[in-house]
Amino acid sequence: MRSSHSLDRLATAFDDDRLVADAGLLLPATLAQHLGLKELIETHLDLGAVTGRANAGDKLLTLVISALAGGDCIDSADALRAGGTARVLGFTVKAASTLGTFLRSFRWGHVRQLDRVSRELLGRAWAAGAGPGAGPLTIDLDSTICETYGLAKEGGRDFAYTGVRGYHPLLAVATGTGDVLMARLRGGNATSGRGAGHFLRETIGRVRSAGATGQLTVRADSGFYVHAVVAVCRAMGVRFSITVRQQRGVRRLIEAIPEQAWTPIPYWISGGADVAETTYTPFAAEHDARAVRLIVRRVRPTPGSQLALLTLYDYHAFITDRVGETLELEADHRRHAEIENAIRDLKYGVGLNHLPSGKFAANGAWLAVQVMAHNLARWTARIGLGEGIVTTKTLRRRLFALAGRLTRSARRLTLHLPARWPWAVGFGDALERLRAIPLLA
């Protein structure tokens, strides 16, 4: 005999226009409205006379908020049109069928216009309390592979250095906050350092114009060990910490370091890691070559591993012009790996893992959309919740994916949210703080 409480007796009906899916998107939508994102788009993005040019602000915002809701493809945006969801977002949600046409209307110059939008947006968010102000700021420079399948995507047909087809965008991320300061799409066959000098120069100009007045430092791995990157840092008064490639000259210099110069550091194997410092002149053939600090960490291979049969130590070295204690600088350089958390959040927190179009410029616009969505999530946590780094997936589970119901009384809309929600207090406090930001439209 079936229980009266059996789920089989529960009827369902998709018939309520007042229900709101992902009602917590009210938070990032409020932040976007107070930062004037729609007006920035309409001011700086001009698609000309092409099909899909109309209502660019609404279309781009639809894509941004869809990414925050977990949408990793264009069709996912239609979920924002269900029930009363659109009424808590502050703009007109556009149909997915128009969004594809909109993205395909982009040319590379239009993608650069979106760079201007994200530049202005960063400055406004930092002025609202999310920025470093006069404090020091470290910029992590890296690239990532966005895998594609098949041969239909412009720029994504070629094999990347990892042996898979895909795109190879450049990324600059603020240490400690995970803000994506700048991103640029490149073809899959681009080397890590291709265009890195110009990209870094624009990134530094962007953070300076956004209000960062303190000392800037750039950290990067060996893929960015190129003269152009070091030259830009020196020209713009920025400190650098860059992993060097293990060329023969560098290796000989490292092996010549006397044994007494090595200082042990904590490691999971007792006596398994040491740090030392020497001097090295990178890019010696260049006219502006000068000697810098070369800090080296040596690590014993894992006992019993194949590498342990071939070598006594594995070396990791980087050049830097920073002032400070050797051990502190070495530990800080290793923290460059934290940029992988931001890359993971871009791919699996929003929608960078899937570049949907066959057009290169359309995918460049898609990258810009994901960066805006990612940053809105980070700023919602930092300004609204008063917390540091909170991943987009965590924010979605706790706040954005809330179910709600709209009612009207005395000509005022009320959004009813679930009783006994564990993070209800944080939601209310965040909404109050975000609404306190002066409207910048």
Coordinates of C-alpha atoms in Angstrom, one line a residue:
M1 CA 0.0 0.0 0.0
R2 CA 1.4 3.4 -1.0
S3 CA 1.9 6.0 1.7
S4 CA -0.1 9.3 1.4
H5 CA 3.3 11.0 1.6
S6 CA 4.7 9.2 -1.4
L7 CA 6.4 11.5 -4.0
D8 CA 4.3 9.7 -6.6
R9 CA 1.2 11.6 -5.4
L10 CA 2.8 15.0 -5.9
A11 CA 1.4 16.9 -8.9
T12 CA 3.4 19.4 -10.9
A13 CA 2.4 22.4 -13.0
F14 CA 4.5 25.1 -14.7
D15 CA 1.9 27.8 -14.4
D16 CA 3.0 30.5 -12.0
D17 CA 4.2 33.8 -13.5
R18 CA 5.0 35.1 -10.1
L19 CA 7.7 32.5 -9.2
V20 CA 11.3 33.6 -9.6
A21 CA 14.0 31.2 -10.5
D22 CA 17.5 32.3 -9.3
A23 CA 15.9 35.1 -7.3
G24 CA 19.3 35.8 -5.7
L25 CA 20.5 37.2 -9.0
L26 CA 19.0 40.4 -7.6
L27 CA 22.4 41.0 -5.8
P28 CA 24.7 41.1 -8.9
A29 CA 22.0 42.8 -10.9
T30 CA 21.8 45.5 -8.3
L31 CA 25.5 45.9 -8.3
A32 CA 25.6 46.1 -12.1
Q33 CA 22.8 48.7 -12.1
H34 CA 24.6 50.9 -9.5
L35 CA 27.9 50.7 -11.4
G36 CA 26.1 51.7 -14.6
L37 CA 27.1 48.6 -16.6
K38 CA 24.2 48.9 -19.1
E39 CA 25.0 52.6 -19.8
L40 CA 28.7 51.8 -20.2
I41 CA 27.9 49.2 -22.9
E42 CA 25.5 51.5 -24.7
T43 CA 28.1 54.3 -24.6
H44 CA 31.2 52.4 -25.8
L45 CA 29.8 49.5 -27.9
D46 CA 28.9 50.5 -31.4
L47 CA 28.2 47.6 -33.8
G48 CA 27.4 49.9 -36.7
A49 CA 24.6 49.0 -39.1
V50 CA 24.9 45.2 -38.7
T51 CA 22.0 42.9 -37.8
G52 CA 21.8 42.4 -34.1
R53 CA 23.0 45.9 -33.2
A54 CA 19.9 47.0 -31.3
N55 CA 19.6 46.9 -27.5
A56 CA 23.2 46.0 -27.0
G57 CA 23.1 46.8 -23.3
D58 CA 20.2 44.5 -22.6
K59 CA 21.7 41.7 -24.7
L60 CA 25.1 41.8 -23.1
L61 CA 23.6 42.0 -19.6
T62 CA 21.4 39.0 -20.4
L63 CA 24.6 37.0 -21.2
V64 CA 26.4 38.2 -18.1
I65 CA 23.6 37.4 -15.7
S66 CA 23.0 34.1 -17.5
A67 CA 26.6 33.2 -16.8
L68 CA 26.2 34.0 -13.1
A69 CA 23.1 31.7 -13.1
G70 CA 25.3 28.9 -14.4
G71 CA 24.6 29.2 -18.1
D72 CA 27.5 27.9 -20.1
C73 CA 25.9 28.3 -23.5
I74 CA 23.7 30.8 -25.3
D75 CA 20.5 28.8 -25.0
S76 CA 20.8 28.9 -21.2
A77 CA 19.8 32.5 -21.2
D78 CA 16.2 31.5 -21.8
A79 CA 15.9 30.4 -18.2
L80 CA 16.0 34.1 -17.2
R81 CA 12.7 34.6 -19.0
A82 CA 10.8 32.0 -16.9
G83 CA 8.2 33.1 -14.5
G84 CA 8.9 36.5 -12.9
T85 CA 12.7 36.2 -13.0
A86 CA 13.2 39.1 -15.4
R87 CA 11.4 41.5 -13.0
V88 CA 14.2 41.3 -10.5
L89 CA 17.1 41.9 -12.9
G90 CA 16.5 45.6 -13.9
F91 CA 16.7 45.2 -17.7
T92 CA 14.9 43.6 -20.5
V93 CA 16.0 39.9 -20.8
K94 CA 16.5 39.0 -24.5
A95 CA 15.7 35.7 -26.2
A96 CA 18.6 33.3 -26.8
S97 CA 17.8 33.4 -30.5
T98 CA 18.7 37.1 -30.7
L99 CA 21.9 36.6 -28.6
G100 CA 23.5 34.4 -31.1
T101 CA 22.9 36.9 -33.8
F102 CA 24.3 39.6 -31.5
L103 CA 27.5 37.8 -30.8
R104 CA 28.1 36.9 -34.5
S105 CA 27.8 40.7 -35.3
F106 CA 31.1 41.3 -33.5
R107 CA 34.4 42.1 -35.2
W108 CA 37.7 42.4 -33.4
G109 CA 37.3 46.1 -33.0
H110 CA 34.0 45.6 -31.2
V111 CA 35.7 43.2 -28.8
R112 CA 38.2 45.9 -28.0
Q113 CA 35.3 48.2 -27.3
L114 CA 34.2 45.7 -24.7
D115 CA 37.7 46.0 -23.2
R116 CA 36.9 49.7 -22.7
V117 CA 33.7 48.7 -21.0
S118 CA 35.4 46.4 -18.6
R119 CA 38.2 49.0 -18.0
E120 CA 35.6 51.6 -16.9
L121 CA 33.7 49.0 -14.9
L122 CA 36.8 48.0 -13.0
G123 CA 37.5 51.6 -12.1
R124 CA 33.9 52.1 -10.8
A125 CA 34.0 49.0 -8.7
W126 CA 37.3 49.8 -7.2
A127 CA 36.1 53.3 -6.4
A128 CA 33.1 51.7 -4.7
G129 CA 35.3 49.9 -2.2
A130 CA 36.6 46.8 -4.1
G131 CA 40.0 48.2 -5.0
P132 CA 43.5 48.2 -3.4
G133 CA 43.7 52.0 -3.2
A134 CA 47.2 53.1 -2.2
G135 CA 48.2 49.6 -1.1
P136 CA 50.6 47.4 -3.1
L137 CA 49.1 45.2 -5.8
T138 CA 50.5 42.1 -7.4
I139 CA 49.4 41.1 -10.9
D140 CA 49.6 37.5 -11.8
L141 CA 50.1 36.9 -15.6
D142 CA 49.2 33.6 -17.1
S143 CA 47.4 31.9 -20.0
T144 CA 45.1 28.9 -20.3
I145 CA 43.9 26.5 -22.9
C146 CA 40.2 26.5 -23.7
E147 CA 39.7 23.2 -25.5
T148 CA 37.5 23.0 -28.6
Y149 CA 36.3 20.0 -30.6
G150 CA 36.2 19.7 -34.4
L151 CA 37.5 22.1 -37.1
A152 CA 34.6 24.7 -37.3
K153 CA 36.0 27.3 -34.9
E154 CA 38.1 30.2 -36.2
G155 CA 41.4 30.3 -34.3
G156 CA 40.5 27.1 -32.4
R157 CA 41.5 24.6 -35.1
D158 CA 45.2 24.5 -34.3
F159 CA 46.8 22.4 -31.6
A160 CA 48.0 24.2 -28.5
Y161 CA 51.2 23.4 -26.7
T162 CA 49.3 20.8 -24.6
G163 CA 48.5 18.8 -27.7
V164 CA 44.8 19.6 -27.9
R165 CA 42.8 21.9 -30.2
G166 CA 41.6 25.1 -28.6
Y167 CA 42.0 28.8 -27.8
H168 CA 44.9 30.2 -25.7
P169 CA 43.7 33.4 -24.0
L170 CA 46.0 35.7 -21.9
L171 CA 44.8 36.6 -18.4
A172 CA 46.0 39.1 -15.8
V173 CA 44.6 38.5 -12.3
A174 CA 44.8 40.6 -9.1
T175 CA 46.4 38.6 -6.3
G176 CA 44.4 38.2 -3.1
T177 CA 41.0 39.1 -4.7
G178 CA 40.9 37.1 -8.0
D179 CA 39.7 40.0 -10.0
V180 CA 40.4 39.5 -13.7
L181 CA 42.1 42.7 -14.6
M182 CA 42.3 42.0 -18.3
A183 CA 41.8 39.1 -20.7
R184 CA 42.5 38.6 -24.4
L185 CA 41.6 35.8 -26.7
R186 CA 44.3 34.2 -28.9
G187 CA 44.5 31.3 -31.3
G188 CA 45.4 27.9 -29.9
N189 CA 48.8 27.9 -31.6
A190 CA 50.0 31.1 -29.8
T191 CA 52.9 30.7 -27.5
S192 CA 52.4 31.8 -23.9
G193 CA 54.5 34.9 -24.3
R194 CA 53.2 36.1 -27.7
G195 CA 51.8 39.6 -27.3
A196 CA 52.5 39.5 -23.6
G197 CA 54.5 42.8 -23.6
H198 CA 51.7 44.9 -25.1
F199 CA 49.1 43.0 -23.0
L200 CA 51.0 43.8 -19.8
R201 CA 51.5 47.5 -20.7
E202 CA 47.7 47.8 -21.2
T203 CA 47.0 46.0 -18.0
I204 CA 49.2 48.2 -16.0
G205 CA 47.6 51.3 -17.6
R206 CA 44.2 49.9 -16.7
V207 CA 44.9 49.3 -13.0
R208 CA 46.5 52.7 -12.7
S209 CA 43.5 54.4 -14.3
A210 CA 41.2 52.4 -12.0
G211 CA 42.8 53.9 -8.9
A212 CA 45.7 51.6 -7.9
T213 CA 48.4 54.0 -6.8
G214 CA 50.7 51.7 -4.7
Q215 CA 53.6 49.6 -5.8
L216 CA 52.8 47.1 -8.6
T217 CA 54.5 43.7 -8.9
V218 CA 54.1 41.3 -11.8
R219 CA 54.5 37.5 -11.2
A220 CA 54.7 35.1 -14.1
D221 CA 55.9 31.6 -15.0
S222 CA 58.6 30.7 -17.6
G223 CA 56.2 31.1 -20.5
F224 CA 56.5 34.9 -20.0
Y225 CA 60.2 34.9 -19.6
V226 CA 60.7 37.2 -22.6
H227 CA 62.5 40.5 -22.9
A228 CA 59.3 42.4 -23.8
V229 CA 57.7 41.6 -20.4
V230 CA 60.8 42.7 -18.4
A231 CA 61.2 45.8 -20.6
V232 CA 57.6 46.9 -19.9
C233 CA 58.0 46.4 -16.2
R234 CA 61.1 48.6 -16.1
A235 CA 59.6 51.3 -18.3
M236 CA 56.5 51.6 -16.2
G237 CA 58.1 51.3 -12.7
V238 CA 56.7 47.9 -11.9
R239 CA 58.6 45.2 -10.0
F240 CA 58.8 41.7 -11.5
S241 CA 59.2 38.1 -10.4
I242 CA 59.4 35.7 -13.4
T243 CA 60.4 32.1 -13.6
V244 CA 63.4 31.5 -15.9
R245 CA 63.8 28.9 -18.5
Q246 CA 66.5 26.3 -17.6
Q247 CA 69.0 27.1 -20.3
R248 CA 72.5 25.8 -20.1
G249 CA 74.0 29.1 -18.9
V250 CA 71.4 29.3 -16.1
R251 CA 71.9 25.7 -15.1
R252 CA 75.7 26.1 -14.9
L253 CA 75.2 29.2 -12.8
I254 CA 72.9 27.4 -10.4
E255 CA 75.2 24.4 -10.1
A256 CA 78.1 26.7 -9.2
I257 CA 76.3 28.0 -6.1
P258 CA 78.3 26.8 -3.1
E259 CA 76.7 24.3 -0.7
Q260 CA 76.9 26.6 2.3
A261 CA 74.8 29.2 0.5
W262 CA 71.7 27.0 0.5
T263 CA 69.1 27.6 3.3
P264 CA 66.7 24.8 4.2
I265 CA 62.9 25.5 4.0
P266 CA 60.0 23.5 5.3
Y267 CA 59.1 20.6 3.1
W268 CA 57.2 17.3 3.5
I269 CA 60.5 15.4 3.3
S270 CA 63.0 16.3 6.0
G271 CA 65.9 18.3 4.3
G272 CA 64.1 18.0 1.0
A273 CA 64.1 21.6 -0.1
D274 CA 66.6 24.5 0.1
V275 CA 66.8 28.1 -1.3
A276 CA 69.8 30.1 -2.4
E277 CA 70.4 33.3 -4.3
T278 CA 72.9 34.5 -6.9
T279 CA 73.1 37.2 -9.6
Y280 CA 72.2 36.8 -13.3
T281 CA 71.9 39.1 -16.3
P282 CA 68.9 38.0 -18.4
F283 CA 68.6 38.9 -22.1
A284 CA 72.3 39.9 -22.1
A285 CA 72.3 40.7 -25.8
E286 CA 69.7 43.5 -25.3
H287 CA 70.8 47.1 -25.0
D288 CA 69.1 47.5 -21.6
A289 CA 70.4 44.3 -20.1
R290 CA 71.3 44.5 -16.4
A291 CA 72.0 42.1 -13.5
V292 CA 69.1 41.1 -11.3
R293 CA 68.6 38.7 -8.4
L294 CA 68.3 35.0 -9.3
I295 CA 66.6 33.1 -6.5
V296 CA 66.6 29.3 -6.8
R297 CA 64.7 26.6 -4.9
R298 CA 66.1 23.0 -5.1
V299 CA 64.0 20.0 -4.3
R300 CA 64.9 16.4 -3.8
P301 CA 62.9 14.1 -6.0
T302 CA 60.3 11.9 -4.2
P303 CA 62.2 8.8 -2.9
G304 CA 61.6 5.8 -5.1
S305 CA 60.5 7.8 -8.1
Q306 CA 62.1 7.5 -11.5
L307 CA 63.4 11.0 -11.3
A308 CA 65.3 10.1 -8.1
L309 CA 67.4 7.6 -10.2
L310 CA 68.5 10.3 -12.6
T311 CA 69.1 13.5 -10.6
L312 CA 69.9 14.6 -7.1
Y313 CA 67.9 17.8 -7.2
D314 CA 65.2 19.5 -9.3
Y315 CA 65.8 23.3 -9.6
H316 CA 63.2 26.1 -9.8
A317 CA 64.6 29.5 -10.4
F318 CA 63.2 33.0 -11.0
I319 CA 64.6 36.5 -11.6
T320 CA 63.4 39.5 -9.7
D321 CA 64.2 43.1 -9.0
R322 CA 62.2 43.2 -5.8
V323 CA 63.7 44.2 -2.5
G324 CA 63.3 41.8 0.4
E325 CA 64.5 38.7 2.2
T326 CA 65.3 35.8 -0.1
L327 CA 63.0 33.3 1.6
E328 CA 60.1 35.7 1.7
L329 CA 60.4 36.5 -2.0
E330 CA 60.7 32.8 -2.9
A331 CA 57.6 31.9 -0.9
D332 CA 55.7 34.8 -2.5
H333 CA 56.7 33.8 -6.0
R334 CA 55.3 30.3 -5.4
R335 CA 52.0 31.9 -4.6
H336 CA 51.7 32.8 -8.3
A337 CA 50.0 29.4 -8.5
E338 CA 46.9 31.0 -6.9
I339 CA 46.0 32.3 -10.4
E340 CA 44.8 28.8 -11.2
N341 CA 41.9 29.3 -8.8
A342 CA 40.7 32.3 -10.8
I343 CA 41.1 30.3 -14.1
R344 CA 39.1 27.4 -12.6
D345 CA 36.4 29.8 -11.5
L346 CA 36.3 31.3 -15.0
K347 CA 35.9 27.9 -16.6
Y348 CA 33.6 26.1 -14.1
G349 CA 32.1 29.0 -12.1
V350 CA 30.9 30.8 -15.2
G351 CA 31.2 29.8 -18.9
L352 CA 34.7 30.1 -20.2
N353 CA 35.1 26.3 -20.6
H354 CA 32.8 26.5 -23.6
L355 CA 33.3 29.1 -26.4
P356 CA 30.1 28.7 -28.3
S357 CA 30.6 30.3 -31.7
G358 CA 32.5 29.4 -34.9
K359 CA 33.5 33.1 -35.2
F360 CA 36.7 34.2 -33.5
A361 CA 35.4 37.7 -32.6
A362 CA 32.2 36.3 -31.2
N363 CA 34.2 34.1 -28.9
G364 CA 36.3 37.1 -27.9
A365 CA 33.1 38.8 -26.9
W366 CA 32.1 35.7 -25.0
L367 CA 35.4 35.8 -23.1
A368 CA 34.7 39.5 -22.2
V369 CA 31.2 38.5 -20.9
Q370 CA 32.6 35.8 -18.7
V371 CA 35.2 38.2 -17.2
M372 CA 32.5 40.7 -16.4
A373 CA 30.3 38.0 -14.8
H374 CA 33.3 36.6 -12.8
N375 CA 34.2 40.1 -11.5
L376 CA 30.6 41.0 -10.6
A377 CA 30.6 37.8 -8.5
R378 CA 33.8 38.7 -6.8
W379 CA 32.7 42.3 -6.1
T380 CA 29.3 41.1 -4.8
A381 CA 31.2 39.0 -2.2
R382 CA 33.7 41.7 -1.3
I383 CA 31.5 44.8 -1.2
G384 CA 28.2 43.1 -0.3
L385 CA 29.3 40.3 2.0
G386 CA 32.5 41.9 3.3
E387 CA 34.3 38.7 2.6
G388 CA 37.5 37.9 0.6
I389 CA 37.5 35.3 -2.2
V390 CA 34.3 33.4 -2.5
T391 CA 33.9 31.2 -5.6
T392 CA 31.0 31.8 -8.0
K393 CA 29.7 28.3 -7.4
T394 CA 29.5 29.0 -3.7
L395 CA 27.7 32.3 -4.2
R396 CA 25.3 30.5 -6.6
R397 CA 24.5 27.8 -4.1
R398 CA 24.1 30.1 -1.1
L399 CA 22.6 33.3 -2.7
F400 CA 22.1 33.4 -6.5
A401 CA 20.0 30.2 -6.9
L402 CA 17.4 31.2 -4.3
A403 CA 13.8 30.5 -5.4
G404 CA 11.4 33.4 -4.8
R405 CA 7.9 34.6 -5.3
L406 CA 6.7 38.1 -6.3
T407 CA 3.6 39.7 -4.7
R408 CA 2.2 43.2 -5.1
S409 CA 0.6 45.2 -2.4
A410 CA -0.1 49.0 -2.2
R411 CA 1.7 49.3 -5.6
R412 CA 4.9 47.9 -4.2
L413 CA 6.5 44.6 -5.3
T414 CA 7.8 42.2 -2.6
L415 CA 10.2 39.3 -3.3
H416 CA 9.4 36.5 -0.9
L417 CA 12.3 34.1 -0.3
P418 CA 12.4 30.8 1.6
A419 CA 12.0 30.8 5.3
R420 CA 14.9 29.5 7.4
W421 CA 17.3 29.9 4.6
P422 CA 20.8 29.4 6.2
W423 CA 22.3 32.5 4.6
A424 CA 19.4 34.9 4.8
V425 CA 21.1 37.4 7.0
G426 CA 24.1 37.6 4.6
F427 CA 21.7 38.1 1.7
G428 CA 19.9 41.0 3.4
D429 CA 23.1 42.7 4.5
A430 CA 24.6 42.4 1.0
L431 CA 21.6 43.8 -0.7
E432 CA 21.6 46.8 1.7
R433 CA 25.3 47.5 1.1
L434 CA 25.0 47.2 -2.7
R435 CA 22.0 49.6 -2.7
A436 CA 24.1 52.1 -0.8
I437 CA 26.6 52.5 -3.7
P438 CA 25.7 55.7 -5.5
L439 CA 24.1 55.2 -8.9
L440 CA 26.7 55.8 -11.6
A441 CA 24.4 55.6 -14.7

